[in-house]
Short mmCIF file of N, CA and C and ligand atoms in Angstrom, two decimals:
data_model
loop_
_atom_site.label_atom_id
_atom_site.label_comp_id
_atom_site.label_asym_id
_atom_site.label_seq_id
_atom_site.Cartn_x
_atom_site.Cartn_y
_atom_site.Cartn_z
N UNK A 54 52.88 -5.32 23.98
CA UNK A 54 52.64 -4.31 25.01
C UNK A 54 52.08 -4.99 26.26
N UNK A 55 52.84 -4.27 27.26
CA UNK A 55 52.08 -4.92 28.79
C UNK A 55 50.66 -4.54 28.79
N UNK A 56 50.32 -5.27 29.89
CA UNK A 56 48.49 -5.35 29.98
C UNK A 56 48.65 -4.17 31.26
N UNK A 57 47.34 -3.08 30.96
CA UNK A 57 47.25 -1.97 32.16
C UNK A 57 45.66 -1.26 32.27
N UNK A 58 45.76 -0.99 33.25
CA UNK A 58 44.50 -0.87 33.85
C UNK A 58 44.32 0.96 33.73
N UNK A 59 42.78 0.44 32.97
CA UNK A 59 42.32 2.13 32.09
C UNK A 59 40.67 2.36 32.95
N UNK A 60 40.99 3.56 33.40
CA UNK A 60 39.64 3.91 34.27
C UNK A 60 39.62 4.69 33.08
N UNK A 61 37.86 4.95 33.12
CA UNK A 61 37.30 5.85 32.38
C UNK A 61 36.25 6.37 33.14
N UNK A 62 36.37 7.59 33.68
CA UNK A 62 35.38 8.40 34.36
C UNK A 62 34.35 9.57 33.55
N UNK A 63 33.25 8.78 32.65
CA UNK A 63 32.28 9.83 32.15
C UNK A 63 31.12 10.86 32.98
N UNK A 64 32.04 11.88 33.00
CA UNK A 64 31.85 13.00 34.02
C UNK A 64 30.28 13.74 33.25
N UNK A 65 30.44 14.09 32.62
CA UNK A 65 29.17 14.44 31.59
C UNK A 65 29.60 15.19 30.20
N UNK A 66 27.87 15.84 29.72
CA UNK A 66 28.04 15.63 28.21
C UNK A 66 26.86 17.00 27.97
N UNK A 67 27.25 18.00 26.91
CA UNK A 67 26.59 18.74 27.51
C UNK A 67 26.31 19.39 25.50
N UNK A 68 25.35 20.22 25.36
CA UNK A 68 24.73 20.67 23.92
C UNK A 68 24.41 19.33 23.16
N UNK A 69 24.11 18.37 23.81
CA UNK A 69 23.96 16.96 22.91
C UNK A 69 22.57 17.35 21.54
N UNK A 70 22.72 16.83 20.56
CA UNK A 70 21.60 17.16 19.98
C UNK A 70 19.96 16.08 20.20
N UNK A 71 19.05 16.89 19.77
CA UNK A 71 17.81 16.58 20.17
C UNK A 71 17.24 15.64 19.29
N UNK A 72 17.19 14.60 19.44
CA UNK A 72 16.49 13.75 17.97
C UNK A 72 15.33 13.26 18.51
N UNK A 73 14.72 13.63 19.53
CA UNK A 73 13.17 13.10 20.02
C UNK A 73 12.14 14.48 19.58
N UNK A 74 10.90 13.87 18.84
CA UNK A 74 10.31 14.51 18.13
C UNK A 74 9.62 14.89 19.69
N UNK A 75 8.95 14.23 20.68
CA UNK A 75 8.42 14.62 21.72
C UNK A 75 9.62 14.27 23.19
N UNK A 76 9.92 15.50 23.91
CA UNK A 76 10.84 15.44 24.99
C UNK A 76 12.26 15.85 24.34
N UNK A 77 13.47 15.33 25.15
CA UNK A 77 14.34 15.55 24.24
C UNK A 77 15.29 13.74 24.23
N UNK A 78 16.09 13.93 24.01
CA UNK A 78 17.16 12.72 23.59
C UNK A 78 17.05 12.12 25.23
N UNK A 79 17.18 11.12 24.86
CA UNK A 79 17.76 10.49 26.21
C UNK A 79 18.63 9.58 26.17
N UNK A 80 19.53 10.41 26.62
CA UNK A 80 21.72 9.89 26.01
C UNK A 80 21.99 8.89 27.46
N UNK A 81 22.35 8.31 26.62
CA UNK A 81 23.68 7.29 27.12
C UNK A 81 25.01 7.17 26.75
N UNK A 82 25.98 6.61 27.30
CA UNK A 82 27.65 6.95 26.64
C UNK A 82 28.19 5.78 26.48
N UNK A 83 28.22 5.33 25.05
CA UNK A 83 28.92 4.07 25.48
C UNK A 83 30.58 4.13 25.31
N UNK A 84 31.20 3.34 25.61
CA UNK A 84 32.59 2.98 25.50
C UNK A 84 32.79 1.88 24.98
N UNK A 85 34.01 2.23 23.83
CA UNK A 85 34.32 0.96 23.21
C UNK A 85 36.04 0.83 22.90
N UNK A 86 36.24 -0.23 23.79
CA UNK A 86 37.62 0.45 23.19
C UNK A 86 38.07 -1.01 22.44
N UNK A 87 37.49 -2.09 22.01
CA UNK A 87 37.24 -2.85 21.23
C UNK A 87 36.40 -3.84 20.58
N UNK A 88 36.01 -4.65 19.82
CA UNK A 88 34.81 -5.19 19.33
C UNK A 88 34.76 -6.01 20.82
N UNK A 89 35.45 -6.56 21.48
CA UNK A 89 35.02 -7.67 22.77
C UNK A 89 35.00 -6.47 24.10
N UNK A 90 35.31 -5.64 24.16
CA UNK A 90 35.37 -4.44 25.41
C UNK A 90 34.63 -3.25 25.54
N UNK A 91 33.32 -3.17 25.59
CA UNK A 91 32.46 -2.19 25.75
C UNK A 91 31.32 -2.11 27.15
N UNK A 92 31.47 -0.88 27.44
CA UNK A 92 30.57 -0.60 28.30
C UNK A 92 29.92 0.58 28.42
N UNK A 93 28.97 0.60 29.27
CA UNK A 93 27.92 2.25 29.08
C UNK A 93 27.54 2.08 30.07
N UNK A 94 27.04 3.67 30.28
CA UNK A 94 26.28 4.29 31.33
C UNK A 94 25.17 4.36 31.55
N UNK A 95 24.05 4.67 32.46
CA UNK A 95 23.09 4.99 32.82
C UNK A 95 22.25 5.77 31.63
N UNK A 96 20.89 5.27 31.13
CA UNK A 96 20.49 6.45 30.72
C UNK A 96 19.56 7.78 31.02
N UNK A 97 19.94 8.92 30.88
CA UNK A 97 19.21 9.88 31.57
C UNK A 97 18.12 10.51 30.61
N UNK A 98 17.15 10.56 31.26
CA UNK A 98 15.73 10.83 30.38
C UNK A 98 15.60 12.03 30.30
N UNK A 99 15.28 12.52 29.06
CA UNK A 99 15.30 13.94 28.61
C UNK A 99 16.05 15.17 28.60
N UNK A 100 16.83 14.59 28.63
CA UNK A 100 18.57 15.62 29.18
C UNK A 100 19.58 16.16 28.49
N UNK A 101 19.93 17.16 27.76
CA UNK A 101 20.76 17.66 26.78
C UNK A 101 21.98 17.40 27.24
N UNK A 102 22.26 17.91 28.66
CA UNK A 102 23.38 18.23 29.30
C UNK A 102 23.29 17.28 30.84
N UNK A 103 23.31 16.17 30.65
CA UNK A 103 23.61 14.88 31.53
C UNK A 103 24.64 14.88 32.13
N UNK A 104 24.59 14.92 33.51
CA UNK A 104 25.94 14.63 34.47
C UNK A 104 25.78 13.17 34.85
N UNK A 105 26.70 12.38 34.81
CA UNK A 105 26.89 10.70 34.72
C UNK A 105 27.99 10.38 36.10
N UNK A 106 29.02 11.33 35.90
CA UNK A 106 30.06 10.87 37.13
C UNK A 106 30.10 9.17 37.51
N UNK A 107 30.27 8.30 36.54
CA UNK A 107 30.43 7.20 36.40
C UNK A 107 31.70 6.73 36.10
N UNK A 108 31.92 5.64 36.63
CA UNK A 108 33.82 4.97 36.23
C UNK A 108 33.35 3.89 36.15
N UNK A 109 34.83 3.14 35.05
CA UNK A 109 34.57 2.22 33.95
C UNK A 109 35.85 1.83 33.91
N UNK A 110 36.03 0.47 34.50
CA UNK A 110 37.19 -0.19 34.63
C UNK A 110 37.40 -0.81 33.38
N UNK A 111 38.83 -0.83 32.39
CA UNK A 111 39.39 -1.81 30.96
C UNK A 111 40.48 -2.00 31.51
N UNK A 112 40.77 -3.66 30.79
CA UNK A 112 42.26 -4.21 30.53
C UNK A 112 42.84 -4.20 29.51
N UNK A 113 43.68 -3.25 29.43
CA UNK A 113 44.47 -2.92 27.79
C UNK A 113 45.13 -3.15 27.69
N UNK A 114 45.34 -3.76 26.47
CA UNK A 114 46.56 -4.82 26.06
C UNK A 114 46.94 -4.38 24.53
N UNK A 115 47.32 -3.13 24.84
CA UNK A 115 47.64 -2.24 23.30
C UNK A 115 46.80 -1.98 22.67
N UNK A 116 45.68 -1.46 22.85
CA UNK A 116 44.60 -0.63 22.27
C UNK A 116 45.43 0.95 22.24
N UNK A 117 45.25 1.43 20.92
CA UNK A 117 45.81 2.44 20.43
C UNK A 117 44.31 3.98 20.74
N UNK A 118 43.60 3.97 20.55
CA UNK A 118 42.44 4.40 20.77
C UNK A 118 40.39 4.07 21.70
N UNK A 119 40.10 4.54 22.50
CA UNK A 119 38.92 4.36 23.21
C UNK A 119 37.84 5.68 22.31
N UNK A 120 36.92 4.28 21.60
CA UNK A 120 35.74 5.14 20.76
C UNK A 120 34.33 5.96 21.70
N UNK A 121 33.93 7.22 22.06
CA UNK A 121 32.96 6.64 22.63
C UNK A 121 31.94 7.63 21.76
N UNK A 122 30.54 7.25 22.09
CA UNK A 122 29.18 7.27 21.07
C UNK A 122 28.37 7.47 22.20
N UNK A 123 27.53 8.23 21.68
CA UNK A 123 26.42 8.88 22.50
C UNK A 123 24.75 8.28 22.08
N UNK A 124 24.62 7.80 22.57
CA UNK A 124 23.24 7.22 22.12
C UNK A 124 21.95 7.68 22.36
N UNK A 125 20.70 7.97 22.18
CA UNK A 125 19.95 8.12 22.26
C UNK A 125 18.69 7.33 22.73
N UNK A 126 18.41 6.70 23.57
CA UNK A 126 17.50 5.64 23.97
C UNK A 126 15.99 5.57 23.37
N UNK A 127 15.19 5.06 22.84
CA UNK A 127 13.99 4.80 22.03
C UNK A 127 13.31 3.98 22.70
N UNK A 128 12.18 4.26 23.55
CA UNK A 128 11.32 2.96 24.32
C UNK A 128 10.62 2.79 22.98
N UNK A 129 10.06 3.07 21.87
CA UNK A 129 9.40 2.86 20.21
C UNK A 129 10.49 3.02 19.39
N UNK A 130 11.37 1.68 18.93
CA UNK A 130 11.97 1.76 17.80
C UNK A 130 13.37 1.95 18.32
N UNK A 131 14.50 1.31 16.93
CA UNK A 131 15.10 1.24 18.10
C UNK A 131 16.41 2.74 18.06
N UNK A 132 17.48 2.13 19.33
CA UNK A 132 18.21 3.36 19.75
C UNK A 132 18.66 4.33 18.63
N UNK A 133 18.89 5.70 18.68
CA UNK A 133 19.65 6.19 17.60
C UNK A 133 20.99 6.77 18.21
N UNK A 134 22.24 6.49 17.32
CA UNK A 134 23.31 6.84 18.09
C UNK A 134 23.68 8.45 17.47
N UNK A 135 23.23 9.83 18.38
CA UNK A 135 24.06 10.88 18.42
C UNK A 135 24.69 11.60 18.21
N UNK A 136 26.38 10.70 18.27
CA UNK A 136 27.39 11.19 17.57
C UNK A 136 28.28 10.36 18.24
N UNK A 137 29.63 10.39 17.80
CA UNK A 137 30.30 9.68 18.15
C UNK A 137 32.09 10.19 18.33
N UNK A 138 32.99 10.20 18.68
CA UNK A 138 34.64 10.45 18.94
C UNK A 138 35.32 9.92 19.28
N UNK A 139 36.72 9.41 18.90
CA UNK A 139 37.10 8.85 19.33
C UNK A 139 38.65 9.43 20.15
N UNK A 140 39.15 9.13 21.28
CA UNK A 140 40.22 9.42 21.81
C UNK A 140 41.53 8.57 21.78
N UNK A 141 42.46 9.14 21.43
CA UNK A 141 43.64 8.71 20.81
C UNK A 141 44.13 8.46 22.65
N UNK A 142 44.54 6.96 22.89
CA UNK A 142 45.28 6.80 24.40
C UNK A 142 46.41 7.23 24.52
N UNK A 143 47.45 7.44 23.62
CA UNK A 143 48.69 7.89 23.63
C UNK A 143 48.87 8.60 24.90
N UNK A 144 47.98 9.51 25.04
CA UNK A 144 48.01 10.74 26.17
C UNK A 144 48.01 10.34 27.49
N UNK A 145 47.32 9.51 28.04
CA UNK A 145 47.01 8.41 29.23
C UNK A 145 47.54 7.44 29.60
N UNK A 146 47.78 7.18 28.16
CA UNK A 146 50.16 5.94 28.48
C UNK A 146 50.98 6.53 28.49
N UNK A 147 51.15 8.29 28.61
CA UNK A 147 51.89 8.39 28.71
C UNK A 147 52.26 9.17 30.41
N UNK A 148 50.98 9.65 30.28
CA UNK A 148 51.05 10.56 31.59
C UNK A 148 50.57 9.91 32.47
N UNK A 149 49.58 9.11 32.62
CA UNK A 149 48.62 8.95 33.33
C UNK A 149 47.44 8.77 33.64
N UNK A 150 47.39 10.11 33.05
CA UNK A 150 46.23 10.96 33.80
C UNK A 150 45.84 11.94 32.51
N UNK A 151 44.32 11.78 31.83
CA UNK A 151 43.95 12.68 31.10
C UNK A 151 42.60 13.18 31.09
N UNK A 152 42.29 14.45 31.10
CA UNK A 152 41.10 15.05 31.80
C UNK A 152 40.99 15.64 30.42
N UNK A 153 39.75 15.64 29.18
CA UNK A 153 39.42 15.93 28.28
C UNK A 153 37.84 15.91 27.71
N UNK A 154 37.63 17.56 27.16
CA UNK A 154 36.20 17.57 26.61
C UNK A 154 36.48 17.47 25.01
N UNK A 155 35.38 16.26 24.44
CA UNK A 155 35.50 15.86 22.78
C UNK A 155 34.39 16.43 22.27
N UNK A 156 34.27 16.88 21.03
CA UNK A 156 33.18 17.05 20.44
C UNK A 156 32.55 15.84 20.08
N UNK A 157 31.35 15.44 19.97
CA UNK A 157 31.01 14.01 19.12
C UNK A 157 30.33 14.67 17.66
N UNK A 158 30.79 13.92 16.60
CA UNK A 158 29.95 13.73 15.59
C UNK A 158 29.08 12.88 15.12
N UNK A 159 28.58 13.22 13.44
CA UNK A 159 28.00 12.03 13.13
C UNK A 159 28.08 11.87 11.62
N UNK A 160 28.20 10.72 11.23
CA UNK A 160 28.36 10.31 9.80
C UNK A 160 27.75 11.01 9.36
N UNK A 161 28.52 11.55 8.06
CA UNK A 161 28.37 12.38 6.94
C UNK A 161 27.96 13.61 7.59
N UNK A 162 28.22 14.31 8.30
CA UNK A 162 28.01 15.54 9.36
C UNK A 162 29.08 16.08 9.95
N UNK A 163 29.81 16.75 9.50
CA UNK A 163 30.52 18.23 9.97
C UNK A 163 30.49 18.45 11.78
N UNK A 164 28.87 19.11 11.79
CA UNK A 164 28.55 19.60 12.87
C UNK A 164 28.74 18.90 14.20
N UNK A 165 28.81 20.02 15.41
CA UNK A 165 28.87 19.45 16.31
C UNK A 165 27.72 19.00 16.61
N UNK A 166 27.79 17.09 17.63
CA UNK A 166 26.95 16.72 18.07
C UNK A 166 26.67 16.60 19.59
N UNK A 167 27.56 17.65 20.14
CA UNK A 167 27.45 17.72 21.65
C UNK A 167 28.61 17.76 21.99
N UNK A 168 29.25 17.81 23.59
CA UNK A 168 30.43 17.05 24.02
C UNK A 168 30.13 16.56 24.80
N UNK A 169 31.65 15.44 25.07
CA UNK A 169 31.58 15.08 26.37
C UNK A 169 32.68 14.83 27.23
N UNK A 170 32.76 15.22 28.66
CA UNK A 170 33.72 15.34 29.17
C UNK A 170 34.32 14.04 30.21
N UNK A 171 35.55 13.71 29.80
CA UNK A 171 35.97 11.83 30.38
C UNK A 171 37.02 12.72 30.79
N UNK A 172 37.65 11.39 31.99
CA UNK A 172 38.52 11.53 32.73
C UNK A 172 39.05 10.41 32.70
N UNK A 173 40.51 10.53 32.15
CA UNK A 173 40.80 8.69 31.99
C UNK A 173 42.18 8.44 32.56
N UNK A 174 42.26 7.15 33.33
CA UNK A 174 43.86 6.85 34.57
C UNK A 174 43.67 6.20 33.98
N UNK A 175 45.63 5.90 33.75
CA UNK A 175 46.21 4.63 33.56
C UNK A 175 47.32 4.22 34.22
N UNK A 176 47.79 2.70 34.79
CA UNK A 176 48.95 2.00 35.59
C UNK A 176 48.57 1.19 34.83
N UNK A 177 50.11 0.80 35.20
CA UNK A 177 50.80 -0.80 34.53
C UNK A 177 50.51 -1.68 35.41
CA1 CA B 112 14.65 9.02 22.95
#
């Protein structure tokens, strides 16, 4: 597969769950769309429903799927990750252009762990 250029615009993220016993979560988003290709956002302190409006340049070279995980930041101990989803690219090689809200989960958990809403371009 040709090599093409994948924006990822994490617009925000909103019902995230609360895992801080004092305040609430303070999420970050990471992106992974392989063990050598990850990046994240800003983290926002105490925020269920975080607006990020951040873009995130990848070079994809046949990556079938972009994982992303919601983290929780810990200044005592360390991060806890959220939940997590992953997005199938098919949709974004094929069109373009895909504007989508995911639920995140979390191991061994059903429930929703928030969403979050990405905006993702692709060219060859
Ligand atoms: Ca925290």
């Amino acid at each position: 597969m040709t090599k093409g250029s994948l924006k990822v615009i994490v617009v925000e993220a909103k019902k995230l769950s609360d895992l801080d016993l004092i305040g609430k979560s303070d999420p970050y988003v990471k992106l992974v769309l392989d063990e050598n290709k990850s990046q994240q956002t800003t983290i926002k302190k105490s925020d269920l429903s975080p607006k990020y409006n951040e873009e995130f340049d990848f070079t994809t070279d046949g990556q079938k799927e972009l994982k992303v995980e919601v983290w929780d930041r810990n200044t005592i101990g360390s991060d806890e990750i959220i939940g997590s989803e992953v997005i199938p690219l098919n949709t974004v090689y094929t069109k373009g252009y895909h504007d989508v809200w995911i639920k995140i989960k979390a191991k061994n958990d059903k429930r929703n762990h928030g969403e979050v809403h990405l905006i993702l371009e692709y060219a060859v």
